[in-house]
Each structure stands twice: as structure tokens, then as C-alpha cells.
CSV table of C-alpha atoms and ligand atoms in Angstrom, one decimal:
chain,number,residue,atom,x,y,z
A,9,MET,CA,0.0,0.0,0.0
A,10,ASN,CA,1.3,3.5,-0.8
A,11,ALA,CA,2.2,5.3,2.4
A,12,ASN,CA,0.4,8.4,1.5
A,13,MET,CA,-2.9,6.7,1.4
A,14,THR,CA,-2.9,6.6,5.2
A,15,LEU,CA,-1.9,10.3,5.4
A,16,ILE,CA,-4.9,11.1,3.0
A,17,LEU,CA,-7.3,9.2,5.2
A,18,ASP,CA,-6.0,11.1,8.3
A,19,LYS,CA,-6.5,14.4,6.5
A,20,ILE,CA,-10.0,13.4,5.5
A,21,LYS,CA,-10.8,12.6,9.1
A,22,ALA,CA,-9.3,15.9,10.4
A,23,TYR,CA,-11.4,18.2,8.2
A,24,SER,CA,-15.2,18.9,8.5
A,25,ASN,CA,-15.3,20.5,5.1
A,26,ILE,CA,-14.1,18.6,2.1
A,27,ILE,CA,-14.3,19.6,-1.7
A,28,ILE,CA,-13.6,17.1,-4.5
A,29,PHE,CA,-12.3,18.5,-7.8
A,30,ARG,CA,-12.1,17.2,-11.3
A,31,HIS,CA,-10.4,18.3,-14.6
A,32,LYS,CA,-11.9,20.4,-17.4
A,33,ARG,CA,-14.0,18.3,-19.9
A,34,PRO,CA,-14.1,15.4,-17.5
A,35,ASP,CA,-14.3,11.8,-18.9
A,36,GLY,CA,-16.0,8.7,-17.5
A,37,ASP,CA,-13.1,8.0,-15.3
A,38,CYS,CA,-12.9,11.4,-13.7
A,39,THR,CA,-16.6,11.6,-13.3
A,40,GLY,CA,-16.8,8.1,-11.8
A,41,ALA,CA,-13.9,8.7,-9.4
A,42,THR,CA,-15.1,12.0,-8.1
A,43,LYS,CA,-18.7,10.9,-7.7
A,44,GLY,CA,-17.6,7.6,-6.2
A,45,LEU,CA,-15.3,9.2,-3.5
A,46,HIS,CA,-18.0,11.8,-2.9
A,47,GLN,CA,-20.5,9.1,-2.1
A,48,ILE,CA,-18.1,7.1,0.0
A,49,LEU,CA,-17.3,10.0,2.1
A,50,ARG,CA,-20.8,11.1,2.5
A,51,LEU,CA,-21.9,7.6,3.6
A,52,THR,CA,-18.9,7.3,6.0
A,53,TYR,CA,-19.0,10.7,7.5
A,54,PRO,CA,-22.6,12.1,7.4
A,55,GLU,CA,-21.6,14.8,9.8
A,56,LYS,CA,-19.0,16.3,7.4
A,57,SER,CA,-19.8,18.6,4.5
A,58,VAL,CA,-18.5,16.8,1.4
A,59,LEU,CA,-18.9,18.8,-1.7
A,60,LEU,CA,-18.2,18.0,-5.4
A,61,SER,CA,-17.1,20.9,-7.7
A,62,ASN,CA,-18.7,19.6,-10.8
A,63,THR,CA,-20.1,22.3,-13.2
A,64,ASP,CA,-18.0,20.6,-15.9
A,65,PHE,CA,-19.6,17.2,-16.5
A,66,CYS,CA,-19.5,14.3,-18.9
A,67,GLU,CA,-22.5,13.6,-21.1
A,68,TYR,CA,-21.8,9.9,-21.8
A,69,VAL,CA,-21.9,9.0,-18.1
A,70,SER,CA,-24.9,11.3,-17.2
A,71,PHE,CA,-26.8,8.1,-16.2
A,72,LEU,CA,-24.5,8.2,-13.0
A,73,GLY,CA,-26.8,10.9,-11.7
A,74,GLU,CA,-27.3,14.5,-11.1
A,75,GLU,CA,-24.4,17.0,-10.9
A,76,ASN,CA,-24.4,19.8,-8.1
A,77,SER,CA,-25.0,23.4,-8.6
A,78,PRO,CA,-22.0,25.7,-8.5
A,79,LEU,CA,-20.3,26.2,-5.1
A,80,PRO,CA,-20.2,29.6,-3.5
A,81,ASP,CA,-16.7,31.1,-2.8
A,82,ALA,CA,-17.3,30.9,1.0
A,83,ALA,CA,-17.3,27.0,0.7
A,84,PHE,CA,-13.6,26.8,0.0
A,85,ALA,CA,-11.9,28.8,2.9
A,86,ASP,CA,-11.7,26.1,5.5
A,87,ALA,CA,-11.8,23.1,3.2
A,88,LEU,CA,-9.6,20.2,2.3
A,89,GLY,CA,-9.5,20.0,-1.5
A,90,ILE,CA,-9.0,16.7,-3.1
A,91,VAL,CA,-8.3,16.8,-6.8
A,92,ILE,CA,-8.6,13.5,-8.7
A,93,ASP,CA,-7.4,12.5,-12.2
A,94,THR,CA,-5.9,15.8,-13.0
A,95,ALA,CA,-2.2,16.0,-14.0
A,96,THR,CA,-1.7,19.8,-14.0
A,97,ALA,CA,-3.2,22.7,-11.9
A,98,ASP,CA,-4.3,24.6,-15.0
A,99,ARG,CA,-6.6,21.7,-15.9
A,100,ILE,CA,-8.5,21.6,-12.7
A,101,SER,CA,-12.0,22.7,-13.7
A,102,ASP,CA,-12.6,25.0,-10.8
A,103,GLN,CA,-9.5,27.2,-10.2
A,104,ARG,CA,-10.9,28.1,-6.7
A,105,PHE,CA,-9.0,25.0,-5.6
A,106,SER,CA,-6.4,27.6,-4.6
A,107,LEU,CA,-8.7,28.9,-1.9
A,108,CYS,CA,-8.7,25.6,0.0
A,109,ARG,CA,-6.7,25.4,3.2
A,110,GLU,CA,-4.9,22.2,2.1
A,111,LEU,CA,-4.8,20.2,-1.1
A,112,ILE,CA,-4.4,16.6,-2.0
A,113,LYS,CA,-3.8,15.1,-5.5
A,114,ILE,CA,-4.9,11.7,-6.5
A,115,ASP,CA,-3.9,10.8,-10.1
A,116,HIS,CA,-2.7,8.2,-12.5
A,117,HIS,CA,-1.2,10.4,-15.1
A,118,ILE,CA,2.5,11.2,-15.6
A,119,ASN,CA,3.3,13.5,-12.6
A,120,VAL,CA,4.5,16.6,-14.6
A,121,ASP,CA,3.1,19.1,-12.2
A,122,PRO,CA,3.2,18.2,-8.4
A,123,TYR,CA,0.9,21.0,-7.4
A,124,ALA,CA,-0.3,19.5,-4.2
A,125,PRO,CA,1.7,19.1,-0.9
A,126,LEU,CA,0.3,15.7,-0.3
A,127,GLU,CA,-0.1,13.5,-3.4
A,128,TRP,CA,-0.8,9.9,-4.3
A,129,VAL,CA,0.2,9.3,-7.9
A,130,GLU,CA,0.5,5.8,-9.4
A,131,GLU,CA,1.1,6.1,-13.2
A,132,GLU,CA,0.7,2.4,-13.8
A,133,ARG,CA,-2.9,2.3,-12.5
A,134,SER,CA,-5.5,1.8,-15.3
A,135,SER,CA,-7.7,4.5,-14.1
A,136,ALA,CA,-8.3,7.0,-11.2
A,137,CYS,CA,-11.3,4.9,-10.4
A,138,GLU,CA,-9.1,1.9,-9.7
A,139,MET,CA,-7.2,4.1,-7.2
A,140,ILE,CA,-10.5,5.1,-5.5
A,141,ALA,CA,-11.4,1.4,-5.3
A,142,ALA,CA,-8.0,0.5,-3.9
A,143,PHE,CA,-8.3,3.4,-1.3
A,144,TYR,CA,-11.7,1.9,-0.2
A,145,ASP,CA,-10.3,-1.6,-0.2
A,146,ALA,CA,-7.3,-0.4,2.0
A,147,PHE,CA,-9.6,1.1,4.6
A,148,ARG,CA,-12.8,-1.0,4.2
A,149,ASP,CA,-13.1,-1.5,8.0
A,150,GLU,CA,-13.6,2.2,8.3
A,151,LEU,CA,-15.1,3.4,4.9
A,152,LYS,CA,-18.7,2.7,3.6
A,153,MET,CA,-19.5,1.7,0.0
A,154,ASP,CA,-22.9,1.2,-1.5
A,155,GLU,CA,-24.2,0.3,-5.0
A,156,ILE,CA,-24.3,3.9,-6.1
A,157,ALA,CA,-20.5,4.5,-5.3
A,158,ALA,CA,-19.6,1.1,-6.7
A,159,THR,CA,-21.5,1.8,-9.9
A,160,CYS,CA,-19.7,5.2,-10.4
A,161,ILE,CA,-16.3,3.7,-9.8
A,162,TYR,CA,-16.7,0.6,-11.8
A,163,THR,CA,-18.0,2.7,-14.8
A,164,GLY,CA,-14.8,4.7,-14.7
A,165,MET,CA,-12.7,1.6,-14.5
A,166,VAL,CA,-14.6,0.2,-17.5
A,167,THR,CA,-14.3,3.3,-19.7
A,168,ASP,CA,-10.7,4.2,-19.0
A,169,SER,CA,-9.3,0.8,-19.5
A,170,GLY,CA,-11.0,0.3,-22.8
A,171,ARG,CA,-13.4,-2.3,-21.2
A,172,PHE,CA,-10.5,-3.9,-19.3
A,173,ARG,CA,-8.5,-4.3,-22.6
A,174,PHE,CA,-5.5,-2.0,-22.0
A,175,ARG,CA,-2.1,-3.0,-21.0
A,176,SER,CA,-2.5,-1.0,-17.7
A,177,VAL,CA,-5.0,-3.6,-16.6
A,178,SER,CA,-3.5,-5.7,-13.9
A,179,GLY,CA,-4.5,-8.6,-11.6
A,180,ASP,CA,-5.2,-5.9,-9.1
A,181,THR,CA,-7.6,-4.0,-11.5
A,182,MET,CA,-9.6,-7.3,-11.9
A,183,ARG,CA,-9.6,-8.0,-8.1
A,184,LEU,CA,-10.9,-4.5,-7.4
A,185,ALA,CA,-13.5,-4.7,-10.2
A,186,GLY,CA,-14.7,-8.0,-8.6
A,187,MET,CA,-14.9,-6.4,-5.2
A,188,LEU,CA,-17.1,-3.6,-6.8
A,189,LEU,CA,-19.3,-6.1,-8.7
A,190,ASP,CA,-20.0,-7.9,-5.4
A,191,CYS,CA,-21.8,-4.6,-4.3
A,192,GLY,CA,-24.6,-5.4,-6.8
A,193,ILE,CA,-23.8,-3.3,-9.9
A,194,ASP,CA,-26.5,-3.6,-12.6
A,195,THR,CA,-24.1,-4.3,-15.5
A,196,ASP,CA,-27.1,-4.6,-18.1
A,197,ARG,CA,-28.0,-1.1,-17.4
A,198,LEU,CA,-24.5,0.1,-17.3
A,199,TYR,CA,-23.5,-1.3,-20.8
A,200,ALA,CA,-26.9,-0.2,-22.3
A,201,ASN,CA,-26.1,3.3,-21.2
A,202,LEU,CA,-22.5,3.0,-22.5
A,203,TYR,CA,-23.3,1.5,-25.9
A,204,MET,CA,-26.6,2.9,-27.1
A,205,LYS,CA,-26.3,5.8,-29.3
A,206,ASP,CA,-28.6,8.5,-30.7
A,207,PHE,CA,-29.6,7.8,-34.3
A,208,ASN,CA,-27.9,11.1,-35.5
A,209,ALA,CA,-24.6,9.9,-33.9
A,210,LEU,CA,-24.8,6.6,-35.8
A,211,GLN,CA,-25.5,8.5,-39.1
A,212,PHE,CA,-22.5,10.8,-38.3
A,213,GLN,CA,-20.3,7.7,-37.7
A,214,ALA,CA,-21.3,6.3,-41.0
A,215,TYR,CA,-20.5,9.7,-42.7
A,216,MET,CA,-17.1,10.0,-40.9
A,217,LEU,CA,-16.0,6.5,-41.7
A,218,GLY,CA,-15.9,7.6,-45.4
A,219,ARG,CA,-13.7,10.5,-44.5
A,220,ILE,CA,-10.9,8.9,-42.6
A,221,LYS,CA,-7.5,9.6,-44.2
A,222,ARG,CA,-4.1,8.1,-43.7
A,223,THR,CA,-0.6,9.7,-43.9
A,224,GLU,CA,2.2,8.1,-45.8
A,225,ASN,CA,3.3,5.9,-42.8
A,226,GLY,CA,-0.3,5.1,-41.8
A,227,VAL,CA,-1.4,7.6,-39.2
A,228,ALA,CA,-5.1,7.6,-39.5
A,229,TYR,CA,-7.0,10.9,-39.0
A,230,LEU,CA,-10.2,12.7,-39.4
A,231,HIS,CA,-11.3,16.3,-39.0
A,232,VAL,CA,-14.7,17.2,-37.7
A,233,THR,CA,-15.6,20.7,-38.8
A,234,ARG,CA,-18.1,23.0,-37.2
A,235,ALA,CA,-20.4,22.5,-40.4
A,236,MET,CA,-20.4,18.7,-39.8
A,237,GLN,CA,-21.3,19.2,-36.2
A,238,GLU,CA,-24.2,21.4,-37.1
A,239,LYS,CA,-25.3,19.1,-40.0
A,240,PHE,CA,-25.6,16.1,-37.6
A,241,ALA,CA,-26.8,18.3,-34.6
A,242,LEU,CA,-24.0,16.9,-32.5
A,243,SER,CA,-22.9,17.8,-29.1
A,244,PHE,CA,-19.1,18.7,-28.9
A,245,GLU,CA,-18.7,15.5,-26.9
A,246,GLN,CA,-20.4,13.4,-29.6
A,247,ALA,CA,-18.1,15.0,-32.2
A,248,CYS,CA,-15.0,14.2,-30.0
A,249,ALA,CA,-16.1,10.6,-29.7
A,250,SER,CA,-15.2,10.1,-33.4
A,251,VAL,CA,-11.6,9.3,-32.4
A,252,SER,CA,-12.8,5.7,-31.6
A,253,TYR,CA,-13.8,5.1,-35.2
A,254,MET,CA,-10.2,4.6,-36.2
A,255,ASP,CA,-9.0,2.3,-33.4
A,256,ALA,CA,-8.6,-0.9,-35.4
A,257,ILE,CA,-7.2,-0.1,-38.7
A,258,ARG,CA,-4.2,-2.5,-39.6
A,259,GLY,CA,-1.0,-0.5,-39.9
A,260,SER,CA,-2.5,2.6,-38.4
A,261,LEU,CA,-0.8,2.4,-35.0
A,262,ILE,CA,-1.5,6.1,-34.3
A,263,TRP,CA,-4.8,7.7,-34.9
A,264,ILE,CA,-5.9,11.2,-34.4
A,265,ALA,CA,-9.2,13.1,-34.4
A,266,PHE,CA,-9.2,16.8,-35.0
A,267,ILE,CA,-12.3,18.6,-33.8
A,268,ASP,CA,-13.2,22.2,-34.5
A,269,CYS,CA,-14.0,24.2,-31.3
A,270,GLU,CA,-16.3,27.2,-31.0
A,271,ASP,CA,-13.5,29.5,-30.3
A,272,GLY,CA,-11.7,28.7,-33.6
A,273,SER,CA,-9.1,26.4,-32.0
A,274,ILE,CA,-8.9,22.7,-32.9
A,275,ARG,CA,-9.1,20.0,-30.2
A,276,VAL,CA,-6.7,17.1,-30.8
A,277,ARG,CA,-7.3,13.6,-29.6
A,278,LEU,CA,-4.4,11.2,-30.1
A,279,ARG,CA,-4.5,7.5,-29.6
A,280,SER,CA,-2.0,4.7,-30.4
A,281,ARG,CA,-0.9,1.2,-29.7
A,282,PHE,CA,2.7,0.1,-29.2
A,283,VAL,CA,4.1,3.5,-30.1
A,284,THR,CA,3.8,6.5,-27.7
A,285,VAL,CA,2.2,9.8,-28.5
A,286,ASN,CA,2.3,11.9,-25.4
A,287,GLU,CA,5.5,13.7,-26.4
A,288,ILE,CA,3.7,14.8,-29.6
A,289,ALA,CA,0.8,16.1,-27.5
A,290,SER,CA,3.2,18.0,-25.2
A,291,LYS,CA,4.7,19.7,-28.2
A,292,TYR,CA,1.2,21.0,-29.0
A,293,HIS,CA,0.0,22.4,-25.7
A,294,GLY,CA,-1.2,19.1,-24.4
A,295,GLY,CA,-0.2,15.9,-22.7
A,296,GLY,CA,-1.7,12.7,-21.3
A,297,HIS,CA,-0.8,9.1,-21.3
A,298,ALA,CA,1.7,7.2,-23.4
A,299,CYS,CA,-1.1,5.9,-25.8
A,300,ALA,CA,-4.0,8.3,-25.1
A,301,SER,CA,-3.2,12.0,-25.1
A,302,GLY,CA,-4.9,15.3,-25.9
A,303,ALA,CA,-3.6,18.6,-27.4
A,304,THR,CA,-4.9,21.8,-29.0
A,305,VAL,CA,-3.8,23.4,-32.3
A,306,ALA,CA,-4.7,26.9,-33.5
A,307,ASN,CA,-5.2,26.3,-37.1
A,308,ARG,CA,-4.9,23.9,-40.1
A,309,ALA,CA,-1.3,24.8,-40.6
A,310,GLU,CA,-0.5,23.7,-37.1
A,311,MET,CA,-2.7,20.6,-37.6
A,312,ARG,CA,-0.6,19.7,-40.6
A,313,ARG,CA,2.6,20.1,-38.6
A,314,LEU,CA,1.2,17.9,-35.8
A,315,LEU,CA,0.3,15.3,-38.4
A,316,ALA,CA,3.8,15.4,-40.0
A,317,ASP,CA,5.3,14.8,-36.5
A,318,ALA,CA,3.0,11.9,-35.9
A,319,ASP,CA,3.8,10.5,-39.3
A,320,ALA,CA,7.5,10.7,-38.7
A,321,ARG,CA,7.1,9.0,-35.3
A,322,LEU,CA,5.1,6.2,-36.8
A,323,GLY,CA,7.6,5.9,-39.6
A,324,ALA,CA,10.5,5.6,-37.2
A,325,PHE,CA,8.7,3.1,-35.0
A,326,LYS,CA,7.9,0.8,-38.0
A,327,GLN,CA,11.4,1.0,-39.3
A,328,GLY,CA,12.9,0.2,-35.9
A,329,THR,CA,10.4,-2.5,-34.8
A,330,GLU,CA,9.9,-6.0,-36.0
A,331,GLY,CA,6.5,-7.4,-36.0
A,332,TRP,CA,4.3,-4.3,-36.0
A,333,LEU,CA,0.7,-5.0,-37.2
B,29,AMP,P1,-8.6,13.2,-24.5
B,29,AMP,O1,-8.3,12.8,-25.8
B,29,AMP,O2,-8.9,14.6,-24.3
B,29,AMP,O3,-9.6,12.3,-23.8
B,29,AMP,O4,-7.3,13.1,-23.6
B,29,AMP,C1,-6.6,11.8,-23.4
B,29,AMP,C2,-5.7,11.8,-22.1
B,29,AMP,O5,-4.9,12.9,-22.3
B,29,AMP,C3,-6.6,12.1,-20.9
B,29,AMP,O6,-6.1,11.3,-19.9
B,29,AMP,C4,-6.5,13.6,-20.6
B,29,AMP,O7,-6.6,13.8,-19.2
B,29,AMP,C5,-5.1,13.8,-21.1
B,29,AMP,N1,-5.1,15.2,-21.7
B,29,AMP,C6,-6.0,15.7,-22.7
B,29,AMP,N2,-5.6,17.1,-22.9
B,29,AMP,C7,-4.6,17.3,-22.1
B,29,AMP,C8,-3.8,18.6,-21.9
B,29,AMP,N3,-4.1,19.7,-22.6
B,29,AMP,N4,-2.8,18.4,-21.1
B,29,AMP,C9,-2.5,17.4,-20.4
B,29,AMP,N5,-3.2,16.2,-20.5
B,29,AMP,C10,-4.2,16.2,-21.4
């Protein structure tokens, strides 16, 4: 067990006001981990004020329940802040974290910005939710879990591990998932919520499949313009989900979705297998995991430069590696 887990529990016990923070544009893991810990702490310490800063939320896991209304400034002064799944301070969705009396970071990203005095970072964990499950497991004599918390945490484990497919999935991941399943999660409902799509989203997928391009060395990419988002009446999140359309093209070990944002910038979602992409993301105002990163480019010229970098990266990888697919 990581020694800081005990220190984190001690801090939680010492504070009567606790605020849990997530990152901007939270995904299923960040949402599940923050909601899951929120529920565990509320169940265990009904006398404490445990709040969730969650004006940024994730559409595709909205079935996990209501999000709270914005918190007043006064809530932060005496609070212990716990930031989950957020590598850098600038990505915390509510910058009033700086008003908290003390701050804790719990994360599974590369620790490029140790912004909290007390942190528990395990880069090899498949999800932040797995860490929350491990935290509960380590102190299960003291902490309380119910079906609501277990469902939130399990959902993030499922989504961030690619349905338990990624290399980061360990025996521990599966044991912790088993522990959560024993709490009575309705997996039929969970997977119906994760897999069923709106008809317009399906039509958009069919349209985009015909527009996937490949660079010389096989980097697959697509570009979702504002006009396309309007044509299919897509939410921004639905448009961004298009990165997954390219995840199984033989030879395309890197795949990238470019999505036009309202402010004129272009969101970049990079994914890969075998070859890493986080250093490319870092070069373009982003970062993330070795094989799943995000970035932002200002215009099409910068988009082409990023593509050229990715193409060179994949080319070098293929040349230097035997047995790539
Ligand atoms: P995304 O494609 O936005 O889902 O991002 C994939 C992974 O990269 C997630 O773990 C994000 O938290 C991380 N990520 C995305 N954008 C950034 C960024 N600008 N800086 C650092 N990490 C990022």
C-alpha cells in the first residue's frame, strides 16, 4: 500500500469541510472517481460537509446521476481540497481550488506538475477509479461503500481501461473490479447506457468512416468541422467521440481526431498502440498518457505540422520495430 494513502485518510478525518475537484472536460473515469469518492465520504462521514465541484460534467456517463449546482466562494476557505485524475493545476476545472486550506492530488497520469503538498500518484494504474477502489479496499473497515458509489467507480474503470483491454489492466484491477461487482452493480443497465447511441450519432459515424484519411506511414486521422457538427446536430462531446472510429485499422498504430471548437481552435485527440504519442501532444499544448493524449492546435497549418510529426514518429517506429501490425 502507498504510504500516502494513510496520510490522505488522516486528512479526510481531520477536516469537516471537504471539496472534491475534477479536470476540465471530465471523462467517464474522472466523473466516476469524483462521484464515487464523494458518495463514499458522504456515507462514511454524514456529519461532514463533502462537496463536489462539478459544473464541468461528462454527457456519456450522465446516467450516473445529477451533478451539483455551482459552489459559493465561501465554501472553500476552511476546506480540504481533493483533486482527482488531473495532472496539472491549470486543468483543474474549478480554479478556486487555490482557496482551499490544504490540497491533495490523487492521479494516475505522468506527474509533470506536483501541485499539491500531499499526493498519491500511481502512473501504472489503469484508471483513477481503480485508485479510489484501492483506497476503499485499503480502509474497508472504516469506509462505507454502496451500490451507487460502486457503480460510479466501476464505470470509470470500464471506460478508462477500454473495457479492461488496455495493458495497464493488472490482476489488481480485476480483483478490485470484482470487489465492486459484489456490491450489486447492474451491468445490463451500465452497458446499455455506454453502448446505445442516438440515431444522429450513428449517421454521423457512417459519414465520418468515409472521410478517414491516412498519412504516408499510416497515421489515421479525421477532421470534424463546425459545419459537420451542425449538419448532424452533434454535441461537442459526440463529435469528439469520433476518435474511436479509427481504433482498429491495420498498420495505423497512431490515430488522431481533430475537432473544431467554437473559439476557432482545434481539439486534438491522439491514440496509439505500441508506439507512444504523449510527447507529440506535449509539443502542441497538451499531454496525457503514453497511448492516449490530448492537445490543441490553433489552425490547419499547425494541424498539418502535428500530423507530420506523428507520421515521422510512426515511420521511425515501424522501421525500428519487428512485428508491428
Ligand atoms: P482526451 O483525448 O482529451 O480524452 O485526452 C486523453 C488523455 O490525455 C486524458 O487522460 C487527458 O486527461 C489527457 N489530456 C488531454 N488534454 C490534455 C492537456 N491539454 N494536457 C495534459 N493532458 C491532457
